[in-house]
Short mmCIF file of C-alpha atoms in Angstrom, two decimals:
data_model
loop_
_atom_site.label_atom_id
_atom_site.label_comp_id
_atom_site.label_asym_id
_atom_site.label_seq_id
_atom_site.Cartn_x
_atom_site.Cartn_y
_atom_site.Cartn_z
CA UNK A 1 -116.76 -51.87 111.66
CA UNK A 2 -116.25 -53.74 108.29
CA UNK A 3 -115.13 -57.48 108.19
CA UNK A 4 -112.10 -59.00 108.50
CA UNK A 5 -110.18 -62.81 107.31
CA UNK A 6 -108.69 -64.69 110.07
CA UNK A 7 -106.69 -67.94 109.03
CA UNK A 8 -109.35 -70.53 108.70
CA UNK A 9 -107.32 -72.65 111.20
CA UNK A 10 -108.63 -70.19 114.37
CA UNK A 11 -112.43 -69.92 113.32
CA UNK A 12 -114.41 -69.26 116.52
CA UNK A 13 -116.27 -72.84 116.71
CA UNK A 14 -117.02 -71.45 120.49
CA UNK A 15 -120.36 -70.91 122.45
CA UNK A 16 -121.37 -74.28 121.62
CA UNK A 17 -121.55 -73.38 117.82
CA UNK A 18 -121.61 -76.33 115.93
CA UNK A 19 -119.40 -74.74 112.93
CA UNK A 20 -118.39 -78.01 111.38
CA UNK A 21 -122.36 -78.96 110.89
CA UNK A 22 -122.76 -75.43 109.74
CA UNK A 23 -119.98 -75.42 107.44
CA UNK A 24 -121.73 -78.34 106.01
CA UNK A 25 -124.90 -77.50 105.38
CA UNK A 26 -123.77 -73.63 103.92
CA UNK A 27 -121.19 -75.28 101.69
CA UNK A 28 -123.59 -76.99 99.81
CA UNK A 29 -125.58 -73.71 99.16
CA UNK A 30 -125.48 -72.59 95.47
CA UNK A 31 -125.37 -68.89 96.51
CA UNK A 32 -121.96 -67.58 97.87
CA UNK A 33 -121.79 -67.31 102.10
CA UNK A 34 -119.58 -65.52 103.89
CA UNK A 35 -119.68 -65.07 108.24
CA UNK A 36 -118.63 -62.43 109.74
CA UNK A 37 -118.10 -61.94 113.82
CA UNK A 38 -119.56 -59.50 116.06
CA UNK A 39 -116.25 -57.64 115.60
CA UNK A 40 -116.22 -57.79 111.81
CA UNK A 41 -114.12 -60.51 111.02
CA UNK A 42 -114.82 -63.27 108.56
CA UNK A 43 -115.02 -66.53 110.18
CA UNK A 44 -116.12 -68.12 107.32
CA UNK A 45 -116.51 -68.51 103.31
CA UNK A 46 -118.10 -70.99 101.17
CA UNK A 47 -116.59 -72.25 98.15
CA UNK A 48 -119.26 -71.27 96.14
CA UNK A 49 -118.40 -67.59 97.21
CA UNK A 50 -114.40 -68.13 96.50
CA UNK A 51 -115.57 -69.21 92.95
CA UNK A 52 -117.48 -66.27 92.81
CA UNK A 53 -114.70 -64.05 93.61
CA UNK A 54 -111.97 -66.40 91.72
CA UNK A 55 -109.92 -67.67 94.85
CA UNK A 56 -110.17 -70.36 97.19
CA UNK A 57 -109.48 -68.37 100.34
CA UNK A 58 -110.05 -64.53 100.86
CA UNK A 59 -106.82 -63.99 102.86
CA UNK A 60 -107.47 -60.04 102.95
CA UNK A 61 -107.17 -57.42 105.09
CA UNK A 62 -110.23 -55.15 105.37
CA UNK A 63 -108.01 -52.31 104.25
CA UNK A 64 -106.54 -53.89 101.13
CA UNK A 65 -110.12 -55.58 100.19
CA UNK A 66 -111.56 -53.11 98.02
CA UNK A 67 -107.80 -52.84 96.58
CA UNK A 68 -107.86 -56.53 95.64
CA UNK A 69 -111.11 -56.91 94.23
CA UNK A 70 -111.12 -53.89 93.11
CA UNK A 71 -114.99 -53.71 94.16
CA UNK A 72 -117.00 -50.74 92.77
CA UNK A 73 -120.38 -49.24 92.41
CA UNK A 74 -122.37 -49.91 89.14
CA UNK A 75 -121.87 -46.80 88.24
CA UNK A 76 -118.06 -47.20 88.42
CA UNK A 77 -117.43 -45.19 91.47
CA UNK A 78 -115.13 -46.89 94.60
CA UNK A 79 -116.68 -49.12 96.86
CA UNK A 80 -116.14 -48.07 100.54
CA UNK A 81 -115.36 -51.08 102.84
CA UNK A 82 -117.88 -49.70 105.41
CA UNK A 83 -120.26 -49.65 102.83
CA UNK A 84 -120.29 -52.88 101.96
CA UNK A 85 -123.38 -55.34 102.93
CA UNK A 86 -121.60 -57.30 105.49
CA UNK A 87 -120.07 -54.76 106.86
CA UNK A 88 -123.40 -52.63 107.21
CA UNK A 89 -124.94 -56.26 108.85
CA UNK A 90 -122.17 -55.97 111.10
CA UNK A 91 -123.31 -52.88 112.45
CA UNK A 92 -127.19 -54.31 112.90
CA UNK A 93 -128.25 -53.44 109.74
CA UNK A 94 -130.44 -55.34 107.11
CA UNK A 95 -129.40 -55.10 103.73
CA UNK A 96 -131.59 -56.63 100.68
CA UNK A 97 -130.56 -56.92 97.30
CA UNK A 98 -127.81 -54.73 97.28
CA UNK A 99 -125.51 -54.74 93.95
CA UNK A 100 -121.74 -54.23 93.27
CA UNK A 101 -119.20 -54.69 91.21
CA UNK A 102 -116.24 -56.86 91.11
CA UNK A 103 -112.99 -57.37 89.14
CA UNK A 104 -111.21 -60.45 90.15
CA UNK A 105 -107.68 -61.26 90.31
CA UNK A 106 -108.13 -62.81 86.66
CA UNK A 107 -109.52 -59.87 85.22
CA UNK A 108 -113.08 -60.81 84.73
CA UNK A 109 -115.81 -58.33 86.10
CA UNK A 110 -119.51 -59.54 87.18
CA UNK A 111 -121.88 -57.86 89.43
CA UNK A 112 -122.85 -59.45 92.85
CA UNK A 113 -125.93 -59.23 94.35
CA UNK A 114 -126.29 -59.82 98.05
CA UNK A 115 -128.67 -59.85 101.05
CA UNK A 116 -126.81 -59.23 104.85
CA UNK A 117 -128.54 -59.14 108.21
CA UNK A 118 -126.97 -59.80 111.56
CA UNK A 119 -127.42 -63.04 113.34
CA UNK A 120 -128.18 -63.32 117.15
CA UNK A 121 -127.72 -65.89 120.42
CA UNK A 122 -131.02 -67.10 122.44
CA UNK A 123 -130.86 -64.24 124.50
CA UNK A 124 -130.80 -62.00 121.52
CA UNK A 125 -127.15 -60.77 121.93
CA UNK A 126 -125.76 -60.21 117.98
CA UNK A 127 -122.99 -62.85 117.13
CA UNK A 128 -122.03 -61.73 113.82
CA UNK A 129 -123.71 -61.16 110.39
CA UNK A 130 -124.06 -63.23 107.31
CA UNK A 131 -123.75 -62.35 103.75
CA UNK A 132 -125.40 -64.71 100.69
CA UNK A 133 -124.60 -63.58 97.34
CA UNK A 134 -124.52 -64.66 93.85
CA UNK A 135 -123.16 -63.73 90.11
CA UNK A 136 -126.32 -60.95 88.84
CA UNK A 137 -124.13 -60.24 85.88
CA UNK A 138 -126.65 -61.69 82.96
CA UNK A 139 -129.97 -59.86 84.54
CA UNK A 140 -127.71 -56.88 84.84
CA UNK A 141 -126.38 -57.00 81.56
CA UNK A 142 -130.21 -57.64 80.27
CA UNK A 143 -131.16 -54.67 82.16
CA UNK A 144 -128.44 -52.49 80.39
CA UNK A 145 -129.51 -53.80 77.15
CA UNK A 146 -133.22 -53.23 77.97
CA UNK A 147 -132.38 -49.51 79.25
CA UNK A 148 -130.38 -48.81 75.98
CA UNK A 149 -133.20 -50.19 74.12
CA UNK A 150 -135.45 -47.63 75.94
CA UNK A 151 -133.43 -44.64 75.52
CA UNK A 152 -133.20 -45.79 71.55
CA UNK A 153 -137.10 -46.01 71.49
CA UNK A 154 -137.65 -42.44 73.36
CA UNK A 155 -134.88 -41.07 71.44
CA UNK A 156 -136.21 -42.22 67.78
CA UNK A 157 -139.96 -41.67 69.05
CA UNK A 158 -139.10 -38.30 70.11
CA UNK A 159 -137.67 -37.67 66.41
CA UNK A 160 -141.00 -38.69 65.04
CA UNK A 161 -142.98 -35.92 63.71
CA UNK A 162 -146.63 -37.38 65.03
CA UNK A 163 -147.62 -38.04 68.77
CA UNK A 164 -146.67 -41.58 70.09
CA UNK A 165 -147.39 -42.99 73.19
CA UNK A 166 -146.60 -46.28 75.13
CA UNK A 167 -149.05 -47.66 78.18
CA UNK A 168 -149.55 -50.13 80.51
CA UNK A 169 -151.61 -51.11 82.83
CA UNK A 170 -151.54 -47.59 84.67
CA UNK A 171 -152.49 -45.82 81.75
CA UNK A 172 -149.50 -43.76 79.62
CA UNK A 173 -146.07 -44.18 80.45
CA UNK A 174 -144.22 -42.49 77.91
CA UNK A 175 -145.52 -39.58 75.17
CA UNK A 176 -143.34 -37.88 72.63
CA UNK A 177 -142.45 -34.61 72.08
CA UNK A 178 -144.80 -34.24 69.01
CA UNK A 179 -147.62 -35.29 71.19
CA UNK A 180 -146.51 -32.82 73.82
CA UNK A 181 -146.39 -29.88 70.73
CA UNK A 182 -149.64 -31.40 69.02
CA UNK A 183 -151.62 -31.07 72.50
CA UNK A 184 -149.99 -27.98 73.56
CA UNK A 185 -149.22 -29.03 76.90
CA UNK A 186 -146.10 -30.62 78.60
CA UNK A 187 -145.32 -34.24 78.97
CA UNK A 188 -146.18 -34.62 82.51
CA UNK A 189 -149.82 -33.26 81.87
CA UNK A 190 -150.42 -36.36 79.29
CA UNK A 191 -149.32 -39.63 81.31
CA UNK A 192 -151.50 -41.77 83.24
CA UNK A 193 -155.09 -41.56 82.33
CA UNK A 194 -155.36 -38.04 81.92
CA UNK A 195 -156.04 -38.72 78.20
CA UNK A 196 -159.68 -39.40 78.75
CA UNK A 197 -159.85 -35.60 79.78
CA UNK A 198 -159.03 -34.82 76.58
CA UNK A 199 -161.23 -36.51 74.21
CA UNK A 200 -164.70 -35.63 73.43
CA UNK A 201 -166.59 -37.40 76.20
CA UNK A 202 -168.80 -38.46 73.04
CA UNK A 203 -166.10 -40.48 71.62
CA UNK A 204 -164.82 -42.06 75.05
CA UNK A 205 -167.12 -45.15 75.44
CA UNK A 206 -166.08 -46.74 71.86
CA UNK A 207 -162.46 -46.09 72.45
CA UNK A 208 -162.66 -47.90 75.52
CA UNK A 209 -164.74 -50.64 74.40
CA UNK A 210 -161.71 -51.09 71.61
CA UNK A 211 -159.23 -51.18 74.17
CA UNK A 212 -160.83 -53.81 76.58
CA UNK A 213 -161.28 -56.08 73.85
CA UNK A 214 -158.13 -55.93 72.32
CA UNK A 215 -156.62 -56.21 76.04
CA UNK A 216 -158.04 -59.31 75.76
CA UNK A 217 -157.09 -60.86 72.72
CA UNK A 218 -153.58 -59.36 72.48
CA UNK A 219 -154.75 -57.36 68.87
CA UNK A 220 -154.05 -54.05 67.74
CA UNK A 221 -157.19 -51.77 67.27
CA UNK A 222 -157.47 -48.04 66.06
CA UNK A 223 -160.07 -45.53 66.77
CA UNK A 224 -160.98 -41.61 65.32
CA UNK A 225 -161.96 -39.13 68.22
CA UNK A 226 -162.32 -34.99 68.69
CA UNK A 227 -158.83 -34.47 70.95
CA UNK A 228 -158.98 -30.84 73.00
CA UNK A 229 -155.49 -28.86 73.12
CA UNK A 230 -154.25 -26.82 75.73
CA UNK A 231 -156.16 -23.66 73.39
CA UNK A 232 -159.53 -25.13 73.58
CA UNK A 233 -159.22 -25.84 70.12
CA UNK A 234 -160.97 -29.61 69.11
CA UNK A 235 -158.79 -31.43 66.56
CA UNK A 236 -159.92 -35.01 64.90
CA UNK A 237 -157.07 -37.54 65.13
CA UNK A 238 -156.85 -40.86 63.94
CA UNK A 239 -154.83 -43.13 66.01
CA UNK A 240 -153.80 -46.99 65.56
CA UNK A 241 -152.18 -48.94 68.61
CA UNK A 242 -150.02 -51.83 68.72
CA UNK A 243 -149.67 -54.58 71.81
CA UNK A 244 -146.41 -54.80 73.28
CA UNK A 245 -146.62 -58.54 74.76
CA UNK A 246 -144.33 -59.99 77.46
CA UNK A 247 -141.94 -62.95 77.26
CA UNK A 248 -145.05 -65.23 78.22
CA UNK A 249 -147.09 -63.69 75.54
CA UNK A 250 -149.62 -61.65 77.44
CA UNK A 251 -150.17 -58.42 76.90
CA UNK A 252 -148.01 -55.61 78.87
CA UNK A 253 -149.62 -52.24 77.19
CA UNK A 254 -149.70 -50.89 73.62
CA UNK A 255 -147.77 -48.40 71.73
CA UNK A 256 -150.05 -45.78 69.88
CA UNK A 257 -149.20 -43.41 67.35
CA UNK A 258 -151.88 -40.78 66.10
CA UNK A 259 -152.42 -38.56 62.94
CA UNK A 260 -154.14 -35.26 62.67
CA UNK A 261 -157.15 -35.51 60.59
CA UNK A 262 -158.69 -32.25 61.11
CA UNK A 263 -158.15 -31.09 57.62
CA UNK A 264 -159.37 -33.92 55.94
CA UNK A 265 -162.16 -34.34 58.26
CA UNK A 266 -163.46 -31.20 56.78
CA UNK A 267 -162.92 -31.37 53.59
CA UNK A 268 -164.89 -34.26 53.78
CA UNK A 269 -167.56 -32.31 55.23
CA UNK A 270 -167.23 -29.89 52.78
CA UNK A 271 -167.71 -32.42 50.07
CA UNK A 272 -170.45 -34.00 51.31
CA UNK A 273 -172.08 -30.27 51.69
CA UNK A 274 -170.93 -29.73 48.10
CA UNK A 275 -172.74 -32.96 47.10
CA UNK A 276 -175.27 -32.17 48.63
CA UNK A 277 -175.93 -29.07 46.94
CA UNK A 278 -175.02 -30.78 44.03
CA UNK A 279 -177.57 -33.05 44.12
CA UNK A 280 -180.46 -30.58 44.91
CA UNK A 281 -178.91 -28.24 42.10
CA UNK A 282 -179.52 -31.54 39.94
CA UNK A 283 -183.33 -32.45 41.34
CA UNK A 284 -184.17 -28.73 40.47
CA UNK A 285 -182.83 -28.93 37.01
CA UNK A 286 -184.59 -32.42 36.51
CA UNK A 287 -187.60 -30.72 37.75
CA UNK A 288 -187.27 -27.92 35.47
CA UNK A 289 -186.67 -29.92 32.67
CA UNK A 290 -189.53 -32.37 33.20
CA UNK A 291 -191.87 -29.45 33.71
CA UNK A 292 -190.33 -28.41 30.00
CA UNK A 293 -191.34 -31.21 28.45
CA UNK A 294 -195.22 -31.19 29.97
CA UNK A 295 -195.03 -27.51 28.64
CA UNK A 296 -193.86 -29.07 25.09
CA UNK A 297 -196.10 -31.47 24.89
CA UNK A 298 -198.76 -29.14 26.15
CA UNK A 299 -198.18 -26.22 23.62
CA UNK A 300 -198.02 -29.13 21.20
CA UNK A 301 -201.17 -30.48 21.93
CA UNK A 302 -202.83 -26.63 21.66
CA UNK A 303 -200.87 -25.74 18.21
CA UNK A 304 -201.89 -29.29 16.81
CA UNK A 305 -205.23 -28.79 18.20
CA UNK A 306 -206.55 -25.96 15.35
CA UNK A 307 -203.44 -26.18 13.01
CA UNK A 308 -205.49 -28.64 11.18
CA UNK A 309 -202.17 -31.38 11.70
CA UNK A 310 -203.40 -35.12 11.19
CA UNK A 311 -203.72 -37.04 14.04
CA UNK A 312 -201.29 -39.56 13.34
CA UNK A 313 -198.90 -36.55 13.54
CA UNK A 314 -199.82 -35.24 17.00
CA UNK A 315 -199.46 -38.83 18.17
CA UNK A 316 -196.10 -39.59 16.90
CA UNK A 317 -195.09 -36.17 17.73
CA UNK A 318 -196.01 -36.89 21.67
CA UNK A 319 -195.16 -40.59 21.52
CA UNK A 320 -191.14 -39.76 20.97
CA UNK A 321 -191.60 -36.65 23.52
CA UNK A 322 -192.78 -39.91 25.89
CA UNK A 323 -189.85 -41.97 25.15
CA UNK A 324 -187.28 -38.70 25.62
CA UNK A 325 -189.27 -38.15 29.08
CA UNK A 326 -188.76 -41.85 29.48
CA UNK A 327 -185.48 -41.96 29.11
CA UNK A 328 -184.69 -38.89 30.83
CA UNK A 329 -186.33 -40.34 33.82
CA UNK A 330 -184.00 -43.34 33.47
CA UNK A 331 -180.91 -41.07 33.97
CA UNK A 332 -182.53 -39.14 36.41
CA UNK A 333 -182.47 -41.83 39.00
CA UNK A 334 -178.48 -42.23 38.60
CA UNK A 335 -177.99 -38.72 38.39
CA UNK A 336 -177.06 -38.74 34.81
CA UNK A 337 -174.10 -41.15 35.28
CA UNK A 338 -176.04 -43.64 32.88
CA UNK A 339 -178.65 -46.16 32.31
CA UNK A 340 -178.87 -49.92 32.27
CA UNK A 341 -179.52 -51.37 28.23
CA UNK A 342 -182.67 -53.58 29.99
CA UNK A 343 -184.23 -50.92 32.03
CA UNK A 344 -184.24 -48.60 28.95
CA UNK A 345 -186.19 -51.27 26.69
CA UNK A 346 -188.65 -52.15 29.85
CA UNK A 347 -188.95 -48.34 30.25
CA UNK A 348 -189.81 -47.62 25.93
CA UNK A 349 -190.79 -50.51 24.99
CA UNK A 350 -192.22 -53.09 27.46
CA UNK A 351 -194.65 -50.35 28.76
CA UNK A 352 -196.65 -50.57 25.54
CA UNK A 353 -196.59 -54.62 25.01
CA UNK A 354 -194.71 -56.50 27.89
CA UNK A 355 -196.85 -60.06 27.57
CA UNK A 356 -195.14 -59.92 23.72
CA UNK A 357 -192.01 -58.89 24.43
CA UNK A 358 -188.59 -61.19 25.01
CA UNK A 359 -185.58 -59.55 26.59
CA UNK A 360 -182.00 -61.02 26.57
CA UNK A 361 -179.06 -59.62 26.83
CA UNK A 362 -175.84 -59.06 29.50
CA UNK A 363 -175.96 -56.34 32.35
CA UNK A 364 -174.73 -53.01 30.14
CA UNK A 365 -174.69 -49.74 30.93
CA UNK A 366 -175.30 -46.62 28.67
CA UNK A 367 -173.95 -43.33 28.26
CA UNK A 368 -176.53 -40.89 28.90
CA UNK A 369 -176.29 -39.46 25.07
CA UNK A 370 -176.56 -43.24 24.09
CA UNK A 371 -179.72 -43.94 26.30
CA UNK A 372 -181.51 -41.09 24.85
CA UNK A 373 -180.60 -41.81 21.15
CA UNK A 374 -181.48 -45.76 21.58
CA UNK A 375 -184.81 -44.78 23.54
CA UNK A 376 -185.99 -42.69 20.57
CA UNK A 377 -184.53 -45.35 18.21
CA UNK A 378 -186.46 -48.22 19.81
CA UNK A 379 -189.95 -46.15 19.98
CA UNK A 380 -190.01 -45.54 16.40
CA UNK A 381 -189.63 -49.64 15.77
CA UNK A 382 -192.32 -50.29 18.45
CA UNK A 383 -194.81 -47.34 16.92
CA UNK A 384 -193.72 -49.29 13.21
CA UNK A 385 -194.67 -52.69 14.96
CA UNK A 386 -198.11 -51.78 16.39
CA UNK A 387 -198.72 -49.78 12.86
CA UNK A 388 -197.51 -52.39 9.94
CA UNK A 389 -195.10 -54.70 11.99
CA UNK A 390 -196.03 -57.65 14.41
CA UNK A 391 -197.72 -55.85 17.04
CA UNK A 392 -200.51 -55.21 14.92
CA UNK A 393 -201.92 -58.17 15.14
CA UNK A 394 -202.90 -60.12 18.35
CA UNK A 395 -200.40 -63.57 17.66
CA UNK A 396 -197.23 -60.98 16.70
CA UNK A 397 -194.48 -60.85 19.11
CA UNK A 398 -190.94 -58.92 19.35
CA UNK A 399 -187.72 -59.91 20.80
CA UNK A 400 -185.02 -57.32 21.59
CA UNK A 401 -181.47 -59.05 22.04
CA UNK A 402 -178.25 -57.67 22.67
CA UNK A 403 -174.30 -58.32 23.12
CA UNK A 404 -170.92 -56.83 23.37
CA UNK A 405 -168.94 -57.02 20.70
CA UNK A 406 -165.47 -55.94 21.48
CA UNK A 407 -165.68 -52.42 22.35
CA UNK A 408 -168.87 -52.14 20.76
CA UNK A 409 -172.82 -53.15 21.09
CA UNK A 410 -174.96 -55.06 19.06
CA UNK A 411 -178.65 -55.10 19.85
CA UNK A 412 -180.91 -56.69 17.15
CA UNK A 413 -184.74 -55.98 17.03
CA UNK A 414 -186.69 -59.11 15.61
CA UNK A 415 -190.61 -59.15 14.78
CA UNK A 416 -192.55 -62.32 14.23
CA UNK A 417 -196.32 -63.66 13.95
CA UNK A 418 -197.69 -60.46 12.70
CA UNK A 419 -198.62 -59.75 8.44
CA UNK A 420 -196.59 -60.58 5.65
CA UNK A 421 -193.81 -57.70 5.52
CA UNK A 422 -192.65 -55.86 2.31
CA UNK A 423 -190.13 -52.90 1.83
CA UNK A 424 -191.86 -49.46 1.93
CA UNK A 425 -191.76 -47.50 -1.04
CA UNK A 426 -190.36 -44.28 0.50
CA UNK A 427 -188.68 -43.96 3.73
CA UNK A 428 -190.29 -42.55 6.25
CA UNK A 429 -189.43 -40.12 9.27
CA UNK A 430 -188.99 -43.38 11.70
CA UNK A 431 -186.59 -44.89 9.25
CA UNK A 432 -184.72 -41.60 8.91
CA UNK A 433 -184.58 -40.83 12.38
CA UNK A 434 -182.79 -44.01 13.66
CA UNK A 435 -180.35 -44.07 10.98
CA UNK A 436 -179.37 -40.77 11.49
CA UNK A 437 -179.29 -40.45 15.04
CA UNK A 438 -177.45 -43.40 15.39
CA UNK A 439 -174.69 -42.63 13.01
CA UNK A 440 -174.84 -38.76 13.97
CA UNK A 441 -175.32 -39.19 18.18
CA UNK A 442 -173.47 -42.49 18.81
CA UNK A 443 -171.23 -43.26 15.80
CA UNK A 444 -173.22 -46.35 15.06
CA UNK A 445 -175.27 -47.83 12.13
CA UNK A 446 -178.62 -49.57 11.58
CA UNK A 447 -180.04 -51.61 9.01
CA UNK A 448 -183.19 -52.65 8.59
CA UNK A 449 -184.37 -55.82 7.19
CA UNK A 450 -188.27 -56.12 6.17
CA UNK A 451 -188.23 -59.78 5.67
CA UNK A 452 -191.88 -61.13 4.94
CA UNK A 453 -192.01 -63.04 7.91
CA UNK A 454 -190.89 -60.06 9.93
CA UNK A 455 -188.94 -56.83 10.26
CA UNK A 456 -185.48 -57.11 11.95
CA UNK A 457 -183.62 -54.44 12.82
CA UNK A 458 -179.74 -54.65 13.45
CA UNK A 459 -177.88 -51.79 15.48
CA UNK A 460 -174.25 -51.56 16.12
CA UNK A 461 -172.76 -48.83 18.46
CA UNK A 462 -169.54 -47.97 19.62
CA UNK A 463 -169.44 -47.92 23.70
CA UNK A 464 -167.59 -45.24 25.65
CA UNK A 465 -164.65 -46.92 27.92
CA UNK A 466 -166.65 -45.94 31.33
CA UNK A 467 -169.66 -48.19 29.48
#
């Protein structure tokens, strides 16, 4: 039966119960305490309970209990007096962590939480019931705020166009609508550890290793893997996962989001195939060009041999062809994207006089067109040095230096230690080739200074933006 209130002066302290001693102890408790006898009559209320209800004395009959304090369930529905925890304990039940709403006489509302249980005498006969209760409003408000936040998160997540999920110690706890639509599966099939069966077996071990390490350090992590939809199609996804931290900073789980990268993966594969195909074509072209140069050289040798052509003319042609081939080899190594100037000087000049050559200049990449032009110019200078200049005598030396000047290149060829030099009586092919090739092919100029102590050639050319 519901508990009833009788005046404090007539509290039953019979049957050997030391109510004064018990009351003294119960009054010191921070929680509210209400005691009812076996008939359901309230025989004790401590001050904490009275403060909780906003009164010093209850003095309320059972049929007016709910009316006086506007007791209701948390949903706001009236709380039947017979279902109050103390009334249930009078009937012999044990009630744990029951919660209900109280509107106090002063209008303040709070949420109470209580535990009720019957108590018995030494013979095992029930003597009544006791209820302990306290104000649980702060926790209830926090739970409401958390529930509202959860609802907001789920609403926002369901509006997201990409798969979103939340994990905890037992796997996936939430999956949004986009995840379900992406996987072509109901949300229920994506919870727990079901995702493991949807990822390609080869991709699972690295994901688990990343996840384990992230849980230990509380860091974010990401991965890419193949994901199987319900229609059997495999898609590539890229996932990023951020930790959910508890109040103590420990990892409670992760929030993840994924993107479908199948098309980009396919495009990358096609690009790699295209690059491989292009490289094969370039390699084939380079091979054919080298063969063509060899054929041209062979034809020249055969033609010159029986055509009454002087040996020096034949050697000059073959030398120019070799310089062209050297430049071609350098460009081929870099897929015709350019060539380093130092490498070009070494290939064309140092191959013939490495011990007597000095090279100095900063790293500088030449365009394919400029590299070929400079290769031919350096070859002519080297040939001239062997015939008439510094390299025609054992003690002669050549230095090739260069520097950048704004958007251009300034290169200097200087000879020393050779025979005395005088300007030629006529301009030969090499001189004309240097000047004309640089002017027409590279937009530059070349100046030849025939000083007695050695030839100096200064070359200036404009460099393209990418050089």
